[in-house]
Amino acid sequence: MLARQKIATLHGIALHCGYPAVANKTERIKAIEETSHLYSSIKPAPLNILSIDVGIKNFSYAKASYERPLEQARSFKLHDWNHVNLHDQFGASQANSSTSLPKTYLARLADSVVNKIILSDSWVPSVILMESQRTRSNTNSVTLPNVLLNYTLEHMIYAAYTARLDAFPSYKDVPILATNSGKMVNFWLNRFIKKDSRMNLTFSKKLRAGLFFGWLADSKASPIDLLEISSRLPSDFGASTSKKQTSYFLDSFSFATKPGKADDLIDCMLYNIGAFQQLLHHFQLQHQISHDKDVLPLLESWNNDHLRYVAPVVERFDLALRPEFCSWQYGRMYSNR
């Protein structure tokens, strides 16, 4: 069935479902089938997602449940969403000023993360997402030491997690998927929004915050029901400046460590909701394939929904849609295609 599709259709499917987007059609179909096999092993109801943004002083994570995703329900339950300074929580506070830490110390932090954050008898994730630590700082002597520490911690977490699986058999079949901010931004924004001359690391962070805050301000634009979070915010949240929105947001939660900025917490939630969207699309696609139904209407509905999701940030930052979506207006087509 997939072999009958055009390469553009397969590309759209890959982007919406989080499948690898390789160039060759045969390899693309193979990648979709292999990833589908992995996704199909994930328990869909409820869909419990743990997303992790690794950092020693700014370790962020979100535990969320999505009820009845196969029924396209928008229900969302937030079990835990936190920002932790691992030195203060599990290590030694005096280590905050050090850029050179013994690997035994990092191993202790990793072990604590696994035992006290990841593993639980009361809430078991269907899938775990962990942000891969960037390596683009390898020529920057200022940021490189911290990047290397986070990189080492990330891999120690994998090792500590694997070592504990025998004691937590319910986690043995839980996949851990590596992700990064580039993939996340591409999923939510870049594939729909025209390249902008303002785009840099700082502007990208503003857009991600604007996307999430837009959902909190306008429930109709959100892919899921975020009332559990938006109900904490003042009524003028949507009309407030970005700086004020960040302040309102940070003040609405009692985090283990008071974050100086909201970036990591927001990214963590965008990873989480993005994974839900990709898995939901995967389940919908498999239903179409199993019933030998045309996938084009499904792909069009995904595009239509996604344009509604990005509408608040498009309007707030005066962004332009990519040419192929210029006949669409935030979830409604200007004209028939």
C-alpha positions as a LaTeX table, in Angstrom:
\begin{tabular}{lrrr}
\hline
Residue & $x$ (\AA) & $y$ (\AA) & $z$ (\AA) \\
\hline
Met1 & 0.00 & 0.00 & 0.00 \\
Leu2 & 2.81 & 2.42 & 0.86 \\
Ala3 & 4.57 & 1.51 & $-2.38$ \\
Arg4 & 1.67 & 3.10 & $-4.29$ \\
Gln5 & 2.24 & 6.48 & $-2.65$ \\
Lys6 & 4.21 & 9.34 & $-4.12$ \\
Ile7 & 7.49 & 10.30 & $-2.47$ \\
Ala8 & 5.92 & 13.60 & $-1.30$ \\
Thr9 & 3.14 & 11.69 & 0.46 \\
Leu10 & 5.64 & 9.37 & 2.14 \\
His11 & 7.65 & 12.41 & 3.20 \\
Gly12 & 4.58 & 13.99 & 4.79 \\
Ile13 & 3.75 & 10.75 & 6.58 \\
Ala14 & 7.31 & 10.46 & 7.90 \\
Leu15 & 7.27 & 14.02 & 9.26 \\
His16 & 3.91 & 13.65 & 10.99 \\
Cys17 & 4.70 & 10.25 & 12.49 \\
Gly18 & 8.33 & 10.83 & 13.42 \\
Tyr19 & 9.62 & 8.22 & 10.98 \\
Pro20 & 13.12 & 8.67 & 9.50 \\
Ala21 & 12.90 & 10.86 & 6.39 \\
Val22 & 15.39 & 9.29 & 3.97 \\
Ala23 & 15.57 & 10.26 & 0.30 \\
Asn24 & 15.27 & 6.96 & $-1.57$ \\
Lys25 & 11.67 & 5.71 & $-1.84$ \\
Thr26 & 12.51 & 2.08 & $-1.15$ \\
Glu27 & 14.63 & 2.99 & 1.86 \\
Arg28 & 11.95 & 5.39 & 3.07 \\
Ile29 & 9.30 & 2.66 & 3.03 \\
Lys30 & 11.70 & 0.32 & 4.81 \\
Ala31 & 12.36 & 2.98 & 7.47 \\
Ile32 & 8.61 & 3.50 & 7.95 \\
Glu33 & 8.04 & $-0.23$ & 8.36 \\
Glu34 & 10.92 & $-0.65$ & 10.82 \\
Thr35 & 9.85 & 2.33 & 12.94 \\
Ser36 & 6.24 & 1.16 & 12.78 \\
His37 & 7.31 & $-2.15$ & 14.29 \\
Leu38 & 8.87 & $-0.27$ & 17.22 \\
Tyr39 & 5.89 & 2.07 & 17.66 \\
Ser40 & 3.43 & $-0.81$ & 17.54 \\
Ser41 & 5.06 & $-2.32$ & 20.63 \\
Ile42 & 4.10 & 0.77 & 22.65 \\
Lys43 & 1.05 & 0.43 & 24.88 \\
Pro44 & $-1.49$ & 2.95 & 23.54 \\
Ala45 & $-4.10$ & 3.19 & 26.30 \\
Pro46 & $-3.33$ & 5.01 & 28.40 \\
Leu47 & $-0.32$ & 6.39 & 26.61 \\
Asn48 & 2.14 & 7.36 & 29.37 \\
Ile49 & 5.03 & 9.50 & 28.16 \\
Leu50 & 8.12 & 10.50 & 30.13 \\
Ser51 & 10.20 & 13.20 & 28.46 \\
Ile52 & 13.59 & 14.24 & 29.80 \\
Asp53 & 15.73 & 17.30 & 29.08 \\
Val54 & 19.14 & 16.40 & 30.51 \\
Gly55 & 21.14 & 18.95 & 32.48 \\
Ile56 & 23.05 & 18.83 & 35.75 \\
Lys57 & 21.86 & 22.18 & 37.08 \\
Asn58 & 18.68 & 22.27 & 35.02 \\
Phe59 & 17.39 & 18.71 & 34.70 \\
Ser60 & 13.78 & 18.90 & 33.50 \\
Tyr61 & 11.25 & 16.14 & 33.01 \\
Ala62 & 7.55 & 15.67 & 32.38 \\
Lys63 & 5.33 & 12.67 & 33.10 \\
Ala64 & 2.01 & 12.85 & 31.27 \\
Ser65 & $-0.81$ & 10.45 & 30.41 \\
Tyr66 & $-3.03$ & 10.63 & 27.34 \\
Glu67 & $-6.25$ & 8.66 & 27.74 \\
Arg68 & $-7.82$ & 6.85 & 24.80 \\
Pro69 & $-5.53$ & 8.18 & 22.04 \\
Leu70 & $-7.01$ & 5.69 & 19.56 \\
Glu71 & $-10.33$ & 7.48 & 20.01 \\
Gln72 & $-8.63$ & 10.83 & 19.32 \\
Ala73 & $-9.45$ & 12.04 & 22.81 \\
Arg74 & $-7.71$ & 15.26 & 23.87 \\
Ser75 & $-7.53$ & 14.32 & 27.54 \\
Phe76 & $-4.24$ & 15.03 & 29.26 \\
Lys77 & $-3.17$ & 14.28 & 32.82 \\
Leu78 & 0.03 & 15.75 & 34.17 \\
His79 & 1.58 & 13.46 & 36.79 \\
Asp80 & 4.84 & 15.32 & 37.33 \\
Trp81 & 6.61 & 18.21 & 35.65 \\
Asn82 & 9.73 & 19.40 & 37.35 \\
His83 & 13.01 & 21.26 & 37.14 \\
Val84 & 15.82 & 19.92 & 39.32 \\
Asn85 & 19.34 & 21.01 & 40.17 \\
Leu86 & 20.94 & 17.57 & 40.52 \\
His87 & 23.77 & 18.92 & 42.68 \\
Asp88 & 21.33 & 20.27 & 45.26 \\
Gln89 & 18.89 & 17.37 & 45.04 \\
Phe90 & 21.16 & 14.34 & 44.84 \\
Gly91 & 24.77 & 15.50 & 45.11 \\
Ala92 & 26.74 & 18.27 & 46.78 \\
Ser93 & 25.70 & 21.94 & 46.60 \\
Gln94 & 29.33 & 23.08 & 46.51 \\
Ala95 & 29.71 & 21.29 & 43.17 \\
Asn96 & 27.58 & 24.01 & 41.52 \\
Ser97 & 30.71 & 26.11 & 40.97 \\
Ser98 & 32.78 & 23.30 & 39.49 \\
Thr99 & 33.20 & 22.47 & 35.79 \\
Ser100 & 35.30 & 19.39 & 36.50 \\
Leu101 & 33.47 & 16.59 & 38.27 \\
Pro102 & 34.68 & 13.05 & 39.03 \\
Lys103 & 32.95 & 10.40 & 36.97 \\
Thr104 & 32.07 & 8.57 & 40.19 \\
Tyr105 & 30.13 & 11.67 & 41.26 \\
Leu106 & 28.31 & 11.83 & 37.91 \\
Ala107 & 27.53 & 8.12 & 38.23 \\
Arg108 & 25.94 & 8.79 & 41.61 \\
Leu109 & 23.79 & 11.53 & 40.09 \\
Ala110 & 22.76 & 9.24 & 37.23 \\
Asp111 & 21.85 & 6.47 & 39.66 \\
Ser112 & 19.69 & 8.88 & 41.67 \\
Val113 & 17.93 & 10.13 & 38.52 \\
Val114 & 17.05 & 6.57 & 37.56 \\
Asn115 & 15.95 & 5.44 & 41.01 \\
Lys116 & 14.10 & 8.57 & 42.12 \\
Ile117 & 12.77 & 10.08 & 38.90 \\
Ile118 & 12.53 & 7.50 & 36.13 \\
Leu119 & 11.62 & 4.26 & 37.90 \\
Ser120 & 8.30 & 4.05 & 39.72 \\
Asp121 & 5.85 & 1.38 & 40.85 \\
Ser122 & 2.86 & 3.72 & 40.64 \\
Trp123 & 3.35 & 5.18 & 37.13 \\
Val124 & 5.08 & 3.25 & 34.36 \\
Pro125 & 5.76 & 5.04 & 31.06 \\
Ser126 & 4.77 & 3.56 & 27.73 \\
Val127 & 7.78 & 5.30 & 26.19 \\
Ile128 & 10.67 & 7.44 & 27.43 \\
Leu129 & 12.17 & 10.30 & 25.43 \\
Met130 & 15.58 & 11.63 & 26.37 \\
Glu131 & 17.20 & 14.65 & 24.77 \\
Ser132 & 20.56 & 13.83 & 23.19 \\
Gln133 & 23.22 & 16.27 & 24.31 \\
Arg134 & 24.47 & 18.54 & 21.57 \\
Thr135 & 28.04 & 18.32 & 20.31 \\
Arg136 & 28.16 & 21.55 & 18.31 \\
Ser137 & 30.05 & 23.23 & 21.18 \\
Asn138 & 33.17 & 21.17 & 20.56 \\
Thr139 & 35.01 & 24.28 & 19.34 \\
Asn140 & 33.68 & 26.61 & 22.04 \\
Ser141 & 35.98 & 26.52 & 25.04 \\
Val142 & 33.41 & 28.34 & 27.20 \\
Thr143 & 30.51 & 25.91 & 26.79 \\
Leu144 & 32.40 & 22.70 & 25.98 \\
Pro145 & 33.12 & 21.64 & 29.61 \\
Asn146 & 29.44 & 21.79 & 30.56 \\
Val147 & 28.38 & 20.03 & 27.36 \\
Leu148 & 30.81 & 17.19 & 28.04 \\
Leu149 & 29.49 & 16.82 & 31.60 \\
Asn150 & 25.91 & 16.61 & 30.36 \\
Tyr151 & 26.94 & 14.21 & 27.60 \\
Thr152 & 28.62 & 11.94 & 30.14 \\
Leu153 & 25.63 & 12.14 & 32.49 \\
Glu154 & 23.24 & 11.23 & 29.68 \\
His155 & 25.08 & 8.01 & 28.89 \\
Met156 & 25.47 & 7.14 & 32.56 \\
Ile157 & 21.69 & 7.44 & 32.92 \\
Tyr158 & 21.26 & 4.91 & 30.10 \\
Ala159 & 23.70 & 2.55 & 31.84 \\
Ala160 & 22.11 & 2.95 & 35.28 \\
Tyr161 & 18.64 & 2.45 & 33.82 \\
Thr162 & 19.64 & $-0.75$ & 32.03 \\
Ala163 & 21.30 & $-2.10$ & 35.17 \\
Arg164 & 18.07 & $-1.68$ & 37.17 \\
Leu165 & 15.68 & $-3.38$ & 34.75 \\
Asp166 & 15.82 & $-6.78$ & 36.44 \\
Ala167 & 14.38 & $-5.20$ & 39.58 \\
Phe168 & 11.65 & $-3.42$ & 37.57 \\
Pro169 & 10.33 & $-5.97$ & 35.04 \\
Ser170 & 7.45 & $-3.66$ & 34.04 \\
Tyr171 & 10.05 & $-1.40$ & 32.40 \\
Lys172 & 11.79 & $-4.09$ & 30.34 \\
Asp173 & 9.74 & $-3.45$ & 27.21 \\
Val174 & 9.61 & 0.33 & 27.58 \\
Pro175 & 11.58 & 1.87 & 24.69 \\
Ile176 & 13.86 & 4.86 & 25.23 \\
Leu177 & 13.94 & 7.13 & 22.20 \\
Ala178 & 16.66 & 9.73 & 21.71 \\
Thr179 & 15.54 & 13.13 & 20.50 \\
Asn180 & 16.87 & 16.67 & 20.20 \\
Ser181 & 15.61 & 20.22 & 19.92 \\
Gly182 & 16.25 & 20.29 & 16.16 \\
Lys183 & 13.86 & 17.41 & 15.55 \\
Met184 & 11.31 & 18.92 & 17.89 \\
Val185 & 11.41 & 22.36 & 16.25 \\
Asn186 & 11.18 & 20.77 & 12.81 \\
Phe187 & 8.12 & 18.77 & 13.85 \\
Trp188 & 6.24 & 21.67 & 15.42 \\
Leu189 & 7.37 & 24.66 & 13.35 \\
Asn190 & 9.95 & 24.50 & 10.58 \\
Arg191 & 8.10 & 22.24 & 8.15 \\
Phe192 & 5.12 & 24.63 & 8.10 \\
Ile193 & 6.81 & 28.00 & 8.51 \\
Lys194 & 8.88 & 29.75 & 5.88 \\
Lys195 & 12.53 & 30.34 & 6.75 \\
Asp196 & 12.79 & 33.58 & 8.68 \\
Ser197 & 15.79 & 35.93 & 8.68 \\
Arg198 & 15.37 & 36.38 & 12.44 \\
Met199 & 15.92 & 32.70 & 13.09 \\
Asn200 & 18.74 & 31.97 & 15.50 \\
Leu201 & 19.01 & 30.08 & 18.78 \\
Thr202 & 17.41 & 32.89 & 20.80 \\
Phe203 & 14.54 & 33.44 & 18.37 \\
Ser204 & 13.91 & 29.69 & 18.16 \\
Lys205 & 13.48 & 29.59 & 21.94 \\
Lys206 & 11.04 & 32.51 & 21.74 \\
Leu207 & 9.00 & 30.67 & 19.12 \\
Arg208 & 8.86 & 27.49 & 21.19 \\
Ala209 & 7.69 & 29.44 & 24.22 \\
Gly210 & 5.22 & 31.35 & 22.05 \\
Leu211 & 3.85 & 28.09 & 20.68 \\
Phe212 & 3.23 & 26.58 & 24.10 \\
Phe213 & 1.96 & 29.80 & 25.67 \\
Gly214 & $-0.36$ & 30.22 & 22.68 \\
Trp215 & $-1.96$ & 26.88 & 23.49 \\
Leu216 & $-2.38$ & 27.88 & 27.13 \\
Ala217 & $-4.06$ & 31.12 & 26.06 \\
Asp218 & $-6.31$ & 29.58 & 23.39 \\
Ser219 & $-7.57$ & 26.06 & 24.05 \\
Lys220 & $-8.92$ & 25.75 & 20.49 \\
Ala221 & $-5.39$ & 26.04 & 19.11 \\
Ser222 & $-3.99$ & 23.32 & 21.38 \\
Pro223 & $-3.60$ & 19.70 & 20.26 \\
Ile224 & $-4.63$ & 18.54 & 23.75 \\
Asp225 & $-6.67$ & 19.81 & 26.68 \\
Leu226 & $-4.21$ & 21.84 & 28.77 \\
Leu227 & $-6.79$ & 23.16 & 31.24 \\
Glu228 & $-4.84$ & 21.48 & 34.06 \\
Ile229 & $-2.05$ & 23.97 & 33.37 \\
Ser230 & $-3.90$ & 26.99 & 31.96 \\
Ser231 & $-6.26$ & 27.11 & 34.96 \\
Arg232 & $-3.27$ & 28.14 & 37.09 \\
Leu233 & $-2.70$ & 31.27 & 35.00 \\
Pro234 & $-4.33$ & 34.72 & 35.22 \\
Ser235 & $-7.13$ & 35.68 & 32.85 \\
Asp236 & $-4.94$ & 38.23 & 31.03 \\
Phe237 & $-2.23$ & 35.66 & 30.26 \\
Gly238 & $-2.90$ & 35.65 & 26.50 \\
Ala239 & $-2.68$ & 39.45 & 26.25 \\
Ser240 & 0.51 & 39.69 & 28.31 \\
Thr241 & 4.02 & 40.23 & 26.98 \\
Ser242 & 6.28 & 37.21 & 26.48 \\
Lys243 & 8.33 & 38.21 & 29.50 \\
Lys244 & 5.23 & 38.53 & 31.67 \\
Gln245 & 3.86 & 35.19 & 30.40 \\
Thr246 & 7.10 & 33.49 & 31.40 \\
Ser247 & 6.89 & 35.02 & 34.86 \\
Tyr248 & 3.25 & 33.96 & 35.28 \\
Phe249 & 4.09 & 30.45 & 34.12 \\
Leu250 & 7.07 & 29.96 & 36.44 \\
Asp251 & 5.15 & 31.36 & 39.41 \\
Ser252 & 2.26 & 28.95 & 38.82 \\
Phe253 & 4.31 & 25.85 & 39.74 \\
Ser254 & 6.40 & 24.86 & 42.75 \\
Phe255 & 9.44 & 23.31 & 41.10 \\
Ala256 & 12.12 & 21.45 & 43.05 \\
Thr257 & 14.56 & 24.12 & 41.88 \\
Lys258 & 13.26 & 27.55 & 40.90 \\
Pro259 & 14.35 & 27.90 & 37.25 \\
Gly260 & 15.77 & 31.17 & 36.04 \\
Lys261 & 14.15 & 30.61 & 32.65 \\
Ala262 & 11.36 & 28.51 & 31.20 \\
Asp263 & 13.15 & 27.13 & 28.12 \\
Asp264 & 13.98 & 23.65 & 29.39 \\
Leu265 & 10.56 & 23.06 & 30.96 \\
Ile266 & 8.78 & 24.17 & 27.80 \\
Asp267 & 11.02 & 22.05 & 25.56 \\
Cys268 & 10.39 & 19.09 & 27.82 \\
Met269 & 6.63 & 19.49 & 27.40 \\
Leu270 & 6.91 & 20.03 & 23.64 \\
Tyr271 & 8.88 & 16.78 & 23.42 \\
Asn272 & 6.11 & 15.06 & 25.37 \\
Ile273 & 3.16 & 16.40 & 23.40 \\
Gly274 & 5.09 & 15.94 & 20.15 \\
Ala275 & 5.65 & 12.26 & 20.93 \\
Phe276 & 1.94 & 11.88 & 21.65 \\
Gln277 & 1.07 & 13.47 & 18.30 \\
Gln278 & 3.50 & 11.28 & 16.38 \\
Leu279 & 2.26 & 8.09 & 18.03 \\
Leu280 & $-1.37$ & 9.12 & 17.50 \\
His281 & $-0.65$ & 9.66 & 13.81 \\
His282 & 1.13 & 6.31 & 13.65 \\
Phe283 & $-1.89$ & 4.50 & 15.13 \\
Gln284 & $-4.22$ & 6.30 & 12.72 \\
Leu285 & $-1.99$ & 5.44 & 9.76 \\
Gln286 & $-1.84$ & 1.77 & 10.71 \\
His287 & $-5.64$ & 1.71 & 10.84 \\
Gln288 & $-5.82$ & 3.16 & 7.32 \\
Ile289 & $-3.26$ & 0.68 & 6.02 \\
Ser290 & $-4.92$ & $-2.33$ & 7.66 \\
His291 & $-8.23$ & $-1.38$ & 6.00 \\
Asp292 & $-6.52$ & $-0.50$ & 2.69 \\
Lys293 & $-7.86$ & 3.06 & 2.83 \\
Asp294 & $-6.44$ & 6.09 & 1.06 \\
Val295 & $-3.92$ & 7.88 & 3.26 \\
Leu296 & $-4.11$ & 11.25 & 1.48 \\
Pro297 & $-7.25$ & 12.48 & 3.31 \\
Leu298 & $-5.59$ & 11.49 & 6.58 \\
Leu299 & $-2.42$ & 13.39 & 5.69 \\
Glu300 & $-4.47$ & 16.45 & 4.73 \\
Ser301 & $-6.34$ & 16.34 & 8.04 \\
Trp302 & $-3.01$ & 16.21 & 9.90 \\
Asn303 & $-1.81$ & 19.28 & 8.01 \\
Asn304 & $-5.09$ & 21.04 & 8.69 \\
Asp305 & $-4.87$ & 20.33 & 12.43 \\
His306 & $-1.23$ & 21.31 & 12.65 \\
Leu307 & $-1.82$ & 24.67 & 11.01 \\
Arg308 & $-4.32$ & 25.36 & 13.77 \\
Tyr309 & $-1.69$ & 24.45 & 16.37 \\
Val310 & 0.86 & 26.92 & 14.99 \\
Ala311 & $-1.67$ & 29.73 & 14.40 \\
Pro312 & $-0.96$ & 31.63 & 17.67 \\
Val313 & 2.80 & 31.75 & 17.14 \\
Val314 & 2.40 & 32.62 & 13.44 \\
Glu315 & 0.23 & 35.59 & 14.38 \\
Arg316 & 2.26 & 36.73 & 17.37 \\
Phe317 & 5.61 & 36.76 & 15.56 \\
Asp318 & 4.30 & 37.68 & 12.10 \\
Leu319 & 5.64 & 34.52 & 10.49 \\
Ala320 & 4.96 & 33.35 & 6.95 \\
Leu321 & 3.72 & 29.89 & 6.02 \\
Arg322 & 5.59 & 27.81 & 3.49 \\
Pro323 & 4.27 & 28.19 & $-0.09$ \\
Glu324 & 2.56 & 24.80 & $-0.12$ \\
Phe325 & 0.41 & 25.91 & 2.82 \\
Cys326 & $-0.37$ & 29.43 & 1.63 \\
Ser327 & $-3.85$ & 28.35 & 0.48 \\
Trp328 & $-4.59$ & 27.25 & 4.05 \\
Gln329 & $-5.50$ & 29.51 & 6.94 \\
Tyr330 & $-4.80$ & 28.07 & 10.36 \\
Gly331 & $-6.72$ & 24.84 & 9.91 \\
Arg332 & $-9.19$ & 25.96 & 7.26 \\
Met333 & $-8.45$ & 26.00 & 3.55 \\
Tyr334 & $-8.89$ & 29.25 & 1.64 \\
Ser335 & $-9.90$ & 27.20 & $-1.38$ \\
Asn336 & $-10.11$ & 23.60 & $-2.49$ \\
Arg337 & $-6.81$ & 22.06 & $-3.35$ \\
\hline
\end{tabular}
